[in-house]
PDB file of C-alpha atoms and ligand atoms in Angstrom:
ATOM      1  CA  MET A 461     -53.382 182.156 -89.230  1.00 85.00           C
ATOM      2  CA  ASP A 462     -53.301 178.433 -88.449  1.00 94.00           C
ATOM      3  CA  ALA A 463     -50.909 176.072 -90.222  1.00 94.00           C
ATOM      4  CA  LYS A 464     -53.582 174.492 -92.451  1.00 95.00           C
ATOM      5  CA  THR A 465     -54.821 177.879 -93.656  1.00 96.00           C
ATOM      6  CA  GLU A 466     -51.233 178.990 -94.256  1.00 96.00           C
ATOM      7  CA  GLU A 467     -50.612 175.834 -96.296  1.00 96.00           C
ATOM      8  CA  LEU A 468     -53.814 176.422 -98.321  1.00 97.00           C
ATOM      9  CA  ARG A 469     -52.964 180.059 -98.981  1.00 98.00           C
ATOM     10  CA  ALA A 470     -49.358 179.314 -99.974  1.00 97.00           C
ATOM     11  CA  ALA A 471     -50.527 176.540-102.321  1.00 96.00           C
ATOM     12  CA  HIS A 472     -53.031 178.795-104.061  1.00 97.00           C
ATOM     13  CA  ASP A 473     -50.373 181.482-104.396  1.00 98.00           C
ATOM     14  CA  VAL A 474     -48.363 178.936-106.391  1.00 96.00           C
ATOM     15  CA  LEU A 475     -51.430 177.833-108.408  1.00 96.00           C
ATOM     16  CA  ALA A 476     -52.654 181.291-109.421  1.00 97.00           C
ATOM     17  CA  GLU A 477     -51.005 181.554-112.851  1.00 97.00           C
ATOM     18  CA  LEU A 478     -51.885 177.932-113.680  1.00 94.00           C
ATOM     19  CA  TYR A 479     -55.538 178.597-112.806  1.00 95.00           C
ATOM     20  CA  ALA A 480     -55.574 181.755-114.909  1.00 96.00           C
ATOM     21  CA  GLU A 481     -54.238 179.823-117.894  1.00 94.00           C
ATOM     22  CA  ARG A 482     -56.328 176.646-117.487  1.00 91.00           C
ATOM     23  CA  LEU A 483     -59.630 178.287-116.607  1.00 92.00           C
ATOM     24  CA  ALA A 484     -59.564 181.177-119.087  1.00 90.00           C
ATOM     25  CA  GLY A 485     -62.787 180.907-121.081  1.00 91.00           C
ATOM     26  CA  ALA A 486     -63.822 177.690-119.251  1.00 93.00           C
ATOM     27  CA  LEU A 487     -67.216 179.090-118.255  1.00 96.00           C
ATOM     28  CA  ASP A 488     -68.091 179.517-121.959  1.00 95.00           C
ATOM     29  CA  ARG A 489     -67.833 175.720-122.326  1.00 93.00           C
ATOM     30  CA  MET A 490     -69.867 174.947-119.175  1.00 95.00           C
ATOM     31  CA  PRO A 491     -73.587 175.487-119.860  1.00 96.00           C
ATOM     32  CA  ILE A 492     -74.679 173.998-116.525  1.00 97.00           C
ATOM     33  CA  ASP A 493     -72.423 176.331-114.539  1.00 97.00           C
ATOM     34  CA  GLN A 494     -73.708 179.241-116.623  1.00 97.00           C
ATOM     35  CA  ALA A 495     -77.311 178.178-116.025  1.00 97.00           C
ATOM     36  CA  VAL A 496     -76.886 177.909-112.240  1.00 98.00           C
ATOM     37  CA  LEU A 497     -75.039 181.224-112.051  1.00 98.00           C
ATOM     38  CA  GLY A 498     -77.639 182.781-114.360  1.00 98.00           C
ATOM     39  CA  LEU A 499     -80.442 181.585-112.089  1.00 98.00           C
ATOM     40  CA  PHE A 500     -78.595 183.129-109.143  1.00 98.00           C
ATOM     41  CA  CYS A 501     -78.301 186.431-111.024  1.00 98.00           C
ATOM     42  CA  ASP A 502     -81.979 186.471-112.006  1.00 98.00           C
ATOM     43  CA  LEU A 503     -83.248 185.579-108.519  1.00 98.00           C
ATOM     44  CA  THR A 504     -80.923 188.089-106.860  1.00 98.00           C
ATOM     45  CA  LEU A 505     -82.082 190.933-109.086  1.00 98.00           C
ATOM     46  CA  ALA A 506     -85.724 189.888-108.721  1.00 98.00           C
ATOM     47  CA  ALA A 507     -85.400 190.049-104.918  1.00 98.00           C
ATOM     48  CA  GLY A 508     -85.075 193.835-105.227  1.00 98.00           C
ATOM     49  CA  LEU A 509     -82.249 194.136-102.708  1.00 98.00           C
ATOM     50  CA  GLY A 510     -79.823 195.861-105.050  1.00 98.00           C
ATOM     51  CA  SER A 511     -77.148 194.387-107.290  1.00 98.00           C
ATOM     52  CA  THR A 512     -74.100 194.292-104.988  1.00 98.00           C
ATOM     53  CA  VAL A 513     -72.746 190.762-104.704  1.00 98.00           C
ATOM     54  CA  ALA A 514     -69.454 189.190-103.636  1.00 98.00           C
ATOM     55  CA  ASP A 515     -67.582 186.257-105.123  1.00 98.00           C
ATOM     56  CA  ILE A 516     -65.906 184.656-102.097  1.00 98.00           C
ATOM     57  CA  GLY A 517     -62.906 182.537-103.008  1.00 98.00           C
ATOM     58  CA  CYS A 518     -62.950 184.222-106.397  1.00 98.00           C
ATOM     59  CA  GLY A 519     -59.564 182.854-107.438  1.00 98.00           C
ATOM     60  CA  THR A 520     -58.449 184.612-110.616  1.00 98.00           C
ATOM     61  CA  GLY A 521     -61.783 186.425-110.852  1.00 98.00           C
ATOM     62  CA  ARG A 522     -63.019 184.532-113.920  1.00 97.00           C
ATOM     63  CA  LEU A 523     -66.705 184.599-112.874  1.00 98.00           C
ATOM     64  CA  VAL A 524     -66.924 188.307-112.176  1.00 98.00           C
ATOM     65  CA  PRO A 525     -67.357 189.474-115.807  1.00 97.00           C
ATOM     66  CA  TYR A 526     -70.207 186.960-116.242  1.00 98.00           C
ATOM     67  CA  LEU A 527     -71.981 188.218-113.104  1.00 98.00           C
ATOM     68  CA  ALA A 528     -71.583 191.809-114.300  1.00 98.00           C
ATOM     69  CA  ALA A 529     -72.896 190.953-117.775  1.00 98.00           C
ATOM     70  CA  ARG A 530     -76.018 189.533-116.089  1.00 98.00           C
ATOM     71  CA  GLY A 531     -76.678 192.832-114.325  1.00 98.00           C
ATOM     72  CA  LEU A 532     -74.934 192.405-110.976  1.00 98.00           C
ATOM     73  CA  SER A 533     -72.219 194.580-109.385  1.00 98.00           C
ATOM     74  CA  PRO A 534     -69.671 192.008-108.204  1.00 98.00           C
ATOM     75  CA  GLN A 535     -66.534 192.288-106.109  1.00 98.00           C
ATOM     76  CA  GLY A 536     -64.148 189.441-105.352  1.00 98.00           C
ATOM     77  CA  PHE A 537     -62.417 188.171-102.213  1.00 98.00           C
ATOM     78  CA  ASP A 538     -59.844 185.422-101.891  1.00 98.00           C
ATOM     79  CA  LEU A 539     -57.513 184.023 -99.253  1.00 98.00           C
ATOM     80  CA  SER A 540     -54.566 184.005-101.668  1.00 98.00           C
ATOM     81  CA  PRO A 541     -52.768 187.300-102.370  1.00 98.00           C
ATOM     82  CA  GLU A 542     -51.451 185.878-105.657  1.00 98.00           C
ATOM     83  CA  MET A 543     -54.956 184.981-106.820  1.00 98.00           C
ATOM     84  CA  ILE A 544     -56.001 188.544-106.025  1.00 98.00           C
ATOM     85  CA  ARG A 545     -52.992 189.981-107.882  1.00 98.00           C
ATOM     86  CA  VAL A 546     -53.886 187.937-110.982  1.00 98.00           C
ATOM     87  CA  ALA A 547     -57.587 188.815-110.677  1.00 98.00           C
ATOM     88  CA  ARG A 548     -56.760 192.540-110.550  1.00 98.00           C
ATOM     89  CA  ARG A 549     -54.419 192.190-113.531  1.00 98.00           C
ATOM     90  CA  ASP A 550     -56.852 190.167-115.661  1.00 97.00           C
ATOM     91  CA  HIS A 551     -60.063 192.028-114.704  1.00 97.00           C
ATOM     92  CA  PRO A 552     -58.985 195.613-114.046  1.00 97.00           C
ATOM     93  CA  GLY A 553     -62.504 197.014-114.035  1.00 93.00           C
ATOM     94  CA  PHE A 554     -63.458 195.220-110.818  1.00 98.00           C
ATOM     95  CA  ARG A 555     -62.574 195.327-107.139  1.00 98.00           C
ATOM     96  CA  PHE A 556     -60.714 192.364-105.591  1.00 98.00           C
ATOM     97  CA  ASP A 557     -59.396 192.040-102.020  1.00 98.00           C
ATOM     98  CA  VAL A 558     -57.634 189.465 -99.894  1.00 98.00           C
ATOM     99  CA  ALA A 559     -59.967 188.040 -97.244  1.00 98.00           C
ATOM    100  CA  ASP A 560     -60.865 184.783 -95.514  1.00 98.00           C
ATOM    101  CA  VAL A 561     -64.458 183.550 -95.762  1.00 98.00           C
ATOM    102  CA  ARG A 562     -64.410 183.212 -91.965  1.00 97.00           C
ATOM    103  CA  ASP A 563     -63.687 186.932 -91.451  1.00 97.00           C
ATOM    104  CA  LEU A 564     -65.082 189.071 -94.257  1.00 98.00           C
ATOM    105  CA  PRO A 565     -64.327 192.815 -94.288  1.00 98.00           C
ATOM    106  CA  LEU A 566     -67.970 193.697 -94.900  1.00 98.00           C
ATOM    107  CA  PRO A 567     -70.682 195.193 -92.690  1.00 98.00           C
ATOM    108  CA  ASP A 568     -73.732 193.172 -91.711  1.00 98.00           C
ATOM    109  CA  ALA A 569     -76.294 192.737 -94.513  1.00 98.00           C
ATOM    110  CA  ALA A 570     -74.060 194.505 -97.049  1.00 98.00           C
ATOM    111  CA  LEU A 571     -74.851 192.266-100.004  1.00 98.00           C
ATOM    112  CA  ALA A 572     -77.743 191.184-102.184  1.00 98.00           C
ATOM    113  CA  GLY A 573     -76.000 187.897-102.881  1.00 98.00           C
ATOM    114  CA  LEU A 574     -72.934 185.689-102.549  1.00 98.00           C
ATOM    115  CA  VAL A 575     -71.130 183.354-104.927  1.00 98.00           C
ATOM    116  CA  CYS A 576     -68.874 180.632-103.477  1.00 98.00           C
ATOM    117  CA  TRP A 577     -67.726 178.635-106.496  1.00 98.00           C
ATOM    118  CA  TYR A 578     -65.582 175.689-105.413  1.00 98.00           C
ATOM    119  CA  SER A 579     -64.284 177.697-102.451  1.00 98.00           C
ATOM    120  CA  LEU A 580     -66.078 176.161 -99.434  1.00 98.00           C
ATOM    121  CA  MET A 581     -64.681 172.655 -99.828  1.00 96.00           C
ATOM    122  CA  PHE A 582     -61.436 173.436 -97.996  1.00 97.00           C
ATOM    123  CA  LEU A 583     -63.116 174.129 -94.660  1.00 97.00           C
ATOM    124  CA  ALA A 584     -62.467 171.548 -91.950  1.00 96.00           C
ATOM    125  CA  PRO A 585     -65.658 170.270 -90.291  1.00 96.00           C
ATOM    126  CA  ALA A 586     -65.023 172.259 -87.100  1.00 95.00           C
ATOM    127  CA  SER A 587     -64.716 175.582 -88.918  1.00 95.00           C
ATOM    128  CA  ARG A 588     -67.745 175.155 -91.208  1.00 97.00           C
ATOM    129  CA  PRO A 589     -70.462 176.510 -88.866  1.00 97.00           C
ATOM    130  CA  ALA A 590     -68.568 179.760 -88.225  1.00 96.00           C
ATOM    131  CA  ALA A 591     -67.802 180.194 -91.923  1.00 97.00           C
ATOM    132  CA  PHE A 592     -71.428 179.738 -92.985  1.00 98.00           C
ATOM    133  CA  ARG A 593     -72.574 182.081 -90.176  1.00 97.00           C
ATOM    134  CA  GLU A 594     -70.152 184.687 -91.546  1.00 98.00           C
ATOM    135  CA  LEU A 595     -71.625 184.255 -95.027  1.00 98.00           C
ATOM    136  CA  ALA A 596     -75.127 184.693 -93.599  1.00 98.00           C
ATOM    137  CA  ARG A 597     -74.044 187.801 -91.679  1.00 98.00           C
ATOM    138  CA  VAL A 598     -73.043 189.756 -94.789  1.00 98.00           C
ATOM    139  CA  VAL A 599     -76.171 188.965 -96.867  1.00 98.00           C
ATOM    140  CA  LYS A 600     -79.428 190.861 -96.596  1.00 98.00           C
ATOM    141  CA  PRO A 601     -82.492 188.877 -95.527  1.00 98.00           C
ATOM    142  CA  GLY A 602     -84.028 187.628 -98.785  1.00 98.00           C
ATOM    143  CA  GLY A 603     -80.621 187.614-100.506  1.00 98.00           C
ATOM    144  CA  TYR A 604     -79.097 184.580-102.207  1.00 98.00           C
ATOM    145  CA  LEU A 605     -76.066 182.323-101.821  1.00 98.00           C
ATOM    146  CA  VAL A 606     -74.952 180.055-104.661  1.00 98.00           C
ATOM    147  CA  THR A 607     -72.224 177.473-104.363  1.00 98.00           C
ATOM    148  CA  ALA A 608     -70.635 174.811-106.552  1.00 98.00           C
ATOM    149  CA  PHE A 609     -68.571 172.013-105.061  1.00 97.00           C
ATOM    150  CA  LYS A 610     -67.014 168.660-105.732  1.00 96.00           C
ATOM    151  CA  ALA A 611     -69.559 166.170-104.455  1.00 97.00           C
ATOM    152  CA  GLY A 612     -68.477 163.095-102.537  1.00 94.00           C
ATOM    153  CA  ASP A 613     -68.341 161.373 -99.183  1.00 92.00           C
ATOM    154  CA  SER A 614     -67.105 164.404 -97.183  1.00 90.00           C
ATOM    155  CA  ARG A 615     -63.929 162.655 -96.044  1.00 92.00           C
ATOM    156  CA  LEU A 616     -60.636 164.485 -95.848  1.00 94.00           C
ATOM    157  CA  ARG A 617     -58.450 164.288 -98.965  1.00 93.00           C
ATOM    158  CA  ARG A 618     -55.158 165.855 -99.941  1.00 95.00           C
ATOM    159  CA  GLY A 619     -55.401 167.955-103.076  1.00 89.00           C
ATOM    160  CA  GLY A 620     -52.992 169.850-105.277  1.00 87.00           C
ATOM    161  CA  HIS A 621     -50.384 167.188-106.050  1.00 84.00           C
ATOM    162  CA  SER A 622     -51.881 166.424-109.480  1.00 83.00           C
ATOM    163  CA  THR A 623     -50.791 169.879-110.652  1.00 80.00           C
ATOM    164  CA  GLY A 624     -47.144 168.811-110.489  1.00 82.00           C
ATOM    165  CA  LEU A 625     -46.270 172.119-108.835  1.00 84.00           C
ATOM    166  CA  GLY A 626     -45.267 170.595-105.491  1.00 87.00           C
ATOM    167  CA  VAL A 627     -48.254 171.855-103.494  1.00 91.00           C
ATOM    168  CA  GLU A 628     -50.688 170.013-101.247  1.00 93.00           C
ATOM    169  CA  PHE A 629     -53.621 171.037 -99.078  1.00 93.00           C
ATOM    170  CA  ASP A 630     -56.660 169.598 -97.302  1.00 94.00           C
ATOM    171  CA  VAL A 631     -59.876 169.384 -99.314  1.00 96.00           C
ATOM    172  CA  TYR A 632     -63.261 167.741 -98.739  1.00 96.00           C
ATOM    173  CA  TRP A 633     -65.553 166.527-101.518  1.00 96.00           C
ATOM    174  CA  LEU A 634     -68.698 167.328 -99.582  1.00 95.00           C
ATOM    175  CA  SER A 635     -71.881 165.331 -99.700  1.00 94.00           C
ATOM    176  CA  PRO A 636     -74.806 167.447-100.935  1.00 95.00           C
ATOM    177  CA  ALA A 637     -76.524 166.628 -97.615  1.00 95.00           C
ATOM    178  CA  GLU A 638     -73.602 168.081 -95.621  1.00 95.00           C
ATOM    179  CA  MET A 639     -73.544 171.227 -97.781  1.00 96.00           C
ATOM    180  CA  GLU A 640     -77.287 171.687 -97.351  1.00 97.00           C
ATOM    181  CA  ARG A 641     -77.011 171.086 -93.577  1.00 96.00           C
ATOM    182  CA  GLN A 642     -74.356 173.808 -93.225  1.00 97.00           C
ATOM    183  CA  VAL A 643     -76.267 176.294 -95.364  1.00 97.00           C
ATOM    184  CA  THR A 644     -79.601 175.773 -93.612  1.00 97.00           C
ATOM    185  CA  SER A 645     -78.025 175.768 -90.120  1.00 97.00           C
ATOM    186  CA  ALA A 646     -76.685 179.250 -90.881  1.00 97.00           C
ATOM    187  CA  GLY A 647     -80.167 180.589 -91.670  1.00 97.00           C
ATOM    188  CA  PHE A 648     -80.587 179.988 -95.395  1.00 98.00           C
ATOM    189  CA  ALA A 649     -83.353 177.939 -97.007  1.00 98.00           C
ATOM    190  CA  THR A 650     -82.647 175.820-100.079  1.00 97.00           C
ATOM    191  CA  ALA A 651     -84.095 177.267-103.289  1.00 97.00           C
ATOM    192  CA  PHE A 652     -82.464 174.867-105.756  1.00 97.00           C
ATOM    193  CA  TRP A 653     -80.022 171.985-105.623  1.00 96.00           C
ATOM    194  CA  GLY A 654     -78.580 169.855-108.361  1.00 95.00           C
ATOM    195  CA  GLY A 655     -75.619 167.951-109.622  1.00 97.00           C
ATOM    196  CA  ARG A 656     -73.998 166.370-112.614  1.00 96.00           C
ATOM    197  CA  PRO A 657     -71.680 163.419-113.209  1.00 95.00           C
ATOM    198  CA  ALA A 658     -67.925 163.904-113.538  1.00 95.00           C
ATOM    199  CA  GLU A 659     -66.757 164.889-117.012  1.00 91.00           C
ATOM    200  CA  GLY A 660     -63.314 164.349-118.501  1.00 86.00           C
ATOM    201  CA  GLY A 661     -60.700 164.212-115.773  1.00 83.00           C
ATOM    202  CA  GLU A 662     -62.812 165.852-113.073  1.00 88.00           C
ATOM    203  CA  GLY A 663     -62.592 162.903-110.674  1.00 88.00           C
ATOM    204  CA  SER A 664     -65.891 163.556-108.869  1.00 93.00           C
ATOM    205  CA  PRO A 665     -69.482 164.545-109.601  1.00 96.00           C
ATOM    206  CA  GLN A 666     -70.242 168.250-109.156  1.00 97.00           C
ATOM    207  CA  GLY A 667     -72.816 169.660-106.753  1.00 98.00           C
ATOM    208  CA  TYR A 668     -74.746 172.950-106.913  1.00 98.00           C
ATOM    209  CA  LEU A 669     -76.790 174.610-104.186  1.00 98.00           C
ATOM    210  CA  LEU A 670     -78.705 177.879-104.311  1.00 98.00           C
ATOM    211  CA  ALA A 671     -80.198 179.164-101.075  1.00 98.00           C
ATOM    212  CA  VAL A 672     -82.035 182.232 -99.823  1.00 98.00           C
ATOM    213  CA  LYS A 673     -81.430 183.910 -96.474  1.00 98.00           C
ATOM    214  CA  ALA A 674     -84.485 183.900 -94.243  1.00 92.00           C
ATOM    215  CA  SER A 675     -86.315 187.256 -94.167  1.00 86.00           C
TER     216      SER A 675
HETATM  217  C1  SAM R1017     -60.777 175.848-106.699  1.00 84.75           C
HETATM  218  S1  SAM R1017     -60.398 177.571-106.526  1.00 84.75           S
HETATM  219  C2  SAM R1017     -61.867 178.290-107.245  1.00 84.75           C
HETATM  220  C3  SAM R1017     -61.653 179.722-107.632  1.00 84.75           C
HETATM  221  C4  SAM R1017     -62.864 180.389-108.302  1.00 84.75           C
HETATM  222  N1  SAM R1017     -64.012 180.413-107.429  1.00 84.75           N
HETATM  223  C5  SAM R1017     -63.199 179.716-109.617  1.00 84.75           C
HETATM  224  O1  SAM R1017     -64.238 179.050-109.708  1.00 84.75           O
HETATM  225  O2  SAM R1017     -62.387 179.846-110.547  1.00 84.75           O
HETATM  226  C6  SAM R1017     -60.672 177.831-104.788  1.00 84.75           C
HETATM  227  C7  SAM R1017     -60.355 179.238-104.331  1.00 84.75           C
HETATM  228  O3  SAM R1017     -60.863 179.408-103.003  1.00 84.75           O
HETATM  229  C8  SAM R1017     -59.934 180.154-102.264  1.00 84.75           C
HETATM  230  N2  SAM R1017     -60.154 179.875-100.851  1.00 84.75           N
HETATM  231  C9  SAM R1017     -59.981 178.700-100.200  1.00 84.75           C
HETATM  232  N3  SAM R1017     -60.263 178.826 -98.906  1.00 84.75           N
HETATM  233  C10 SAM R1017     -60.641 180.111 -98.704  1.00 84.75           C
HETATM  234  C11 SAM R1017     -61.037 180.866 -97.566  1.00 84.75           C
HETATM  235  N4  SAM R1017     -61.091 180.307 -96.339  1.00 84.75           N
HETATM  236  N5  SAM R1017     -61.361 182.163 -97.724  1.00 84.75           N
HETATM  237  C12 SAM R1017     -61.288 182.749 -98.967  1.00 84.75           C
HETATM  238  N6  SAM R1017     -60.908 182.089-100.068  1.00 84.75           N
HETATM  239  C13 SAM R1017     -60.587 180.788 -99.958  1.00 84.75           C
HETATM  240  C14 SAM R1017     -58.582 179.672-102.779  1.00 84.75           C
HETATM  241  O4  SAM R1017     -57.539 180.569-102.482  1.00 84.75           O
HETATM  242  C15 SAM R1017     -58.858 179.532-104.263  1.00 84.75           C
HETATM  243  O5  SAM R1017     -58.559 180.699-104.969  1.00 84.75           O
END
């Protein structure tokens, strides 16, 4: 594992309990996130490719119960072993495993869909094409990918320090155009994109992209 990935993983190990506390119930107060995830669930089920989906960069697993309630069979993967420990503790009915988005322990075309909620914005420009190709590899043709991200100018920032927990890592607030370029270069076609202004202390607008893998 390279030094940047090690730094990112170690930071999220430290952040896991804070995330669990801060984000508990957050989705209930976020109708736009619910609507985008709900659209993903509906389109995925309507595609008739089964209900098996993965939440990549699942963190503490907070989205998985929502996906299951909408009829999907989700499992979670995350780079951080601590995030996975907390996800297993807080959502014992679901499967969670440690994995990097660039090397997923899944066969080709294993999934009907993929969720990447604020988990693709840590990828350095050079590693993005391989990561998006890996996402495309594990989805069936006609299956869906949905992602949420902090939207911005795509330049490198250092994140984590605002938590006060002594962690830092590289993060990119991606432009919607860059996100769409990566997704379409990997063989997906855009089905929906959108965004909303920053709320409260968010610091950036939020971007959403839903794409379908070419049949
Ligand atoms: C901002 S958190 C979002 C967590 C979760 N998706 C949510 O919305 O609550 C980003 C998560 O992505 C994970 N992550 C970052 N880079 C990753 C990678 N290359 N592979 C897998 N997970 C990654 C981090 O460990 C962290 O748990």
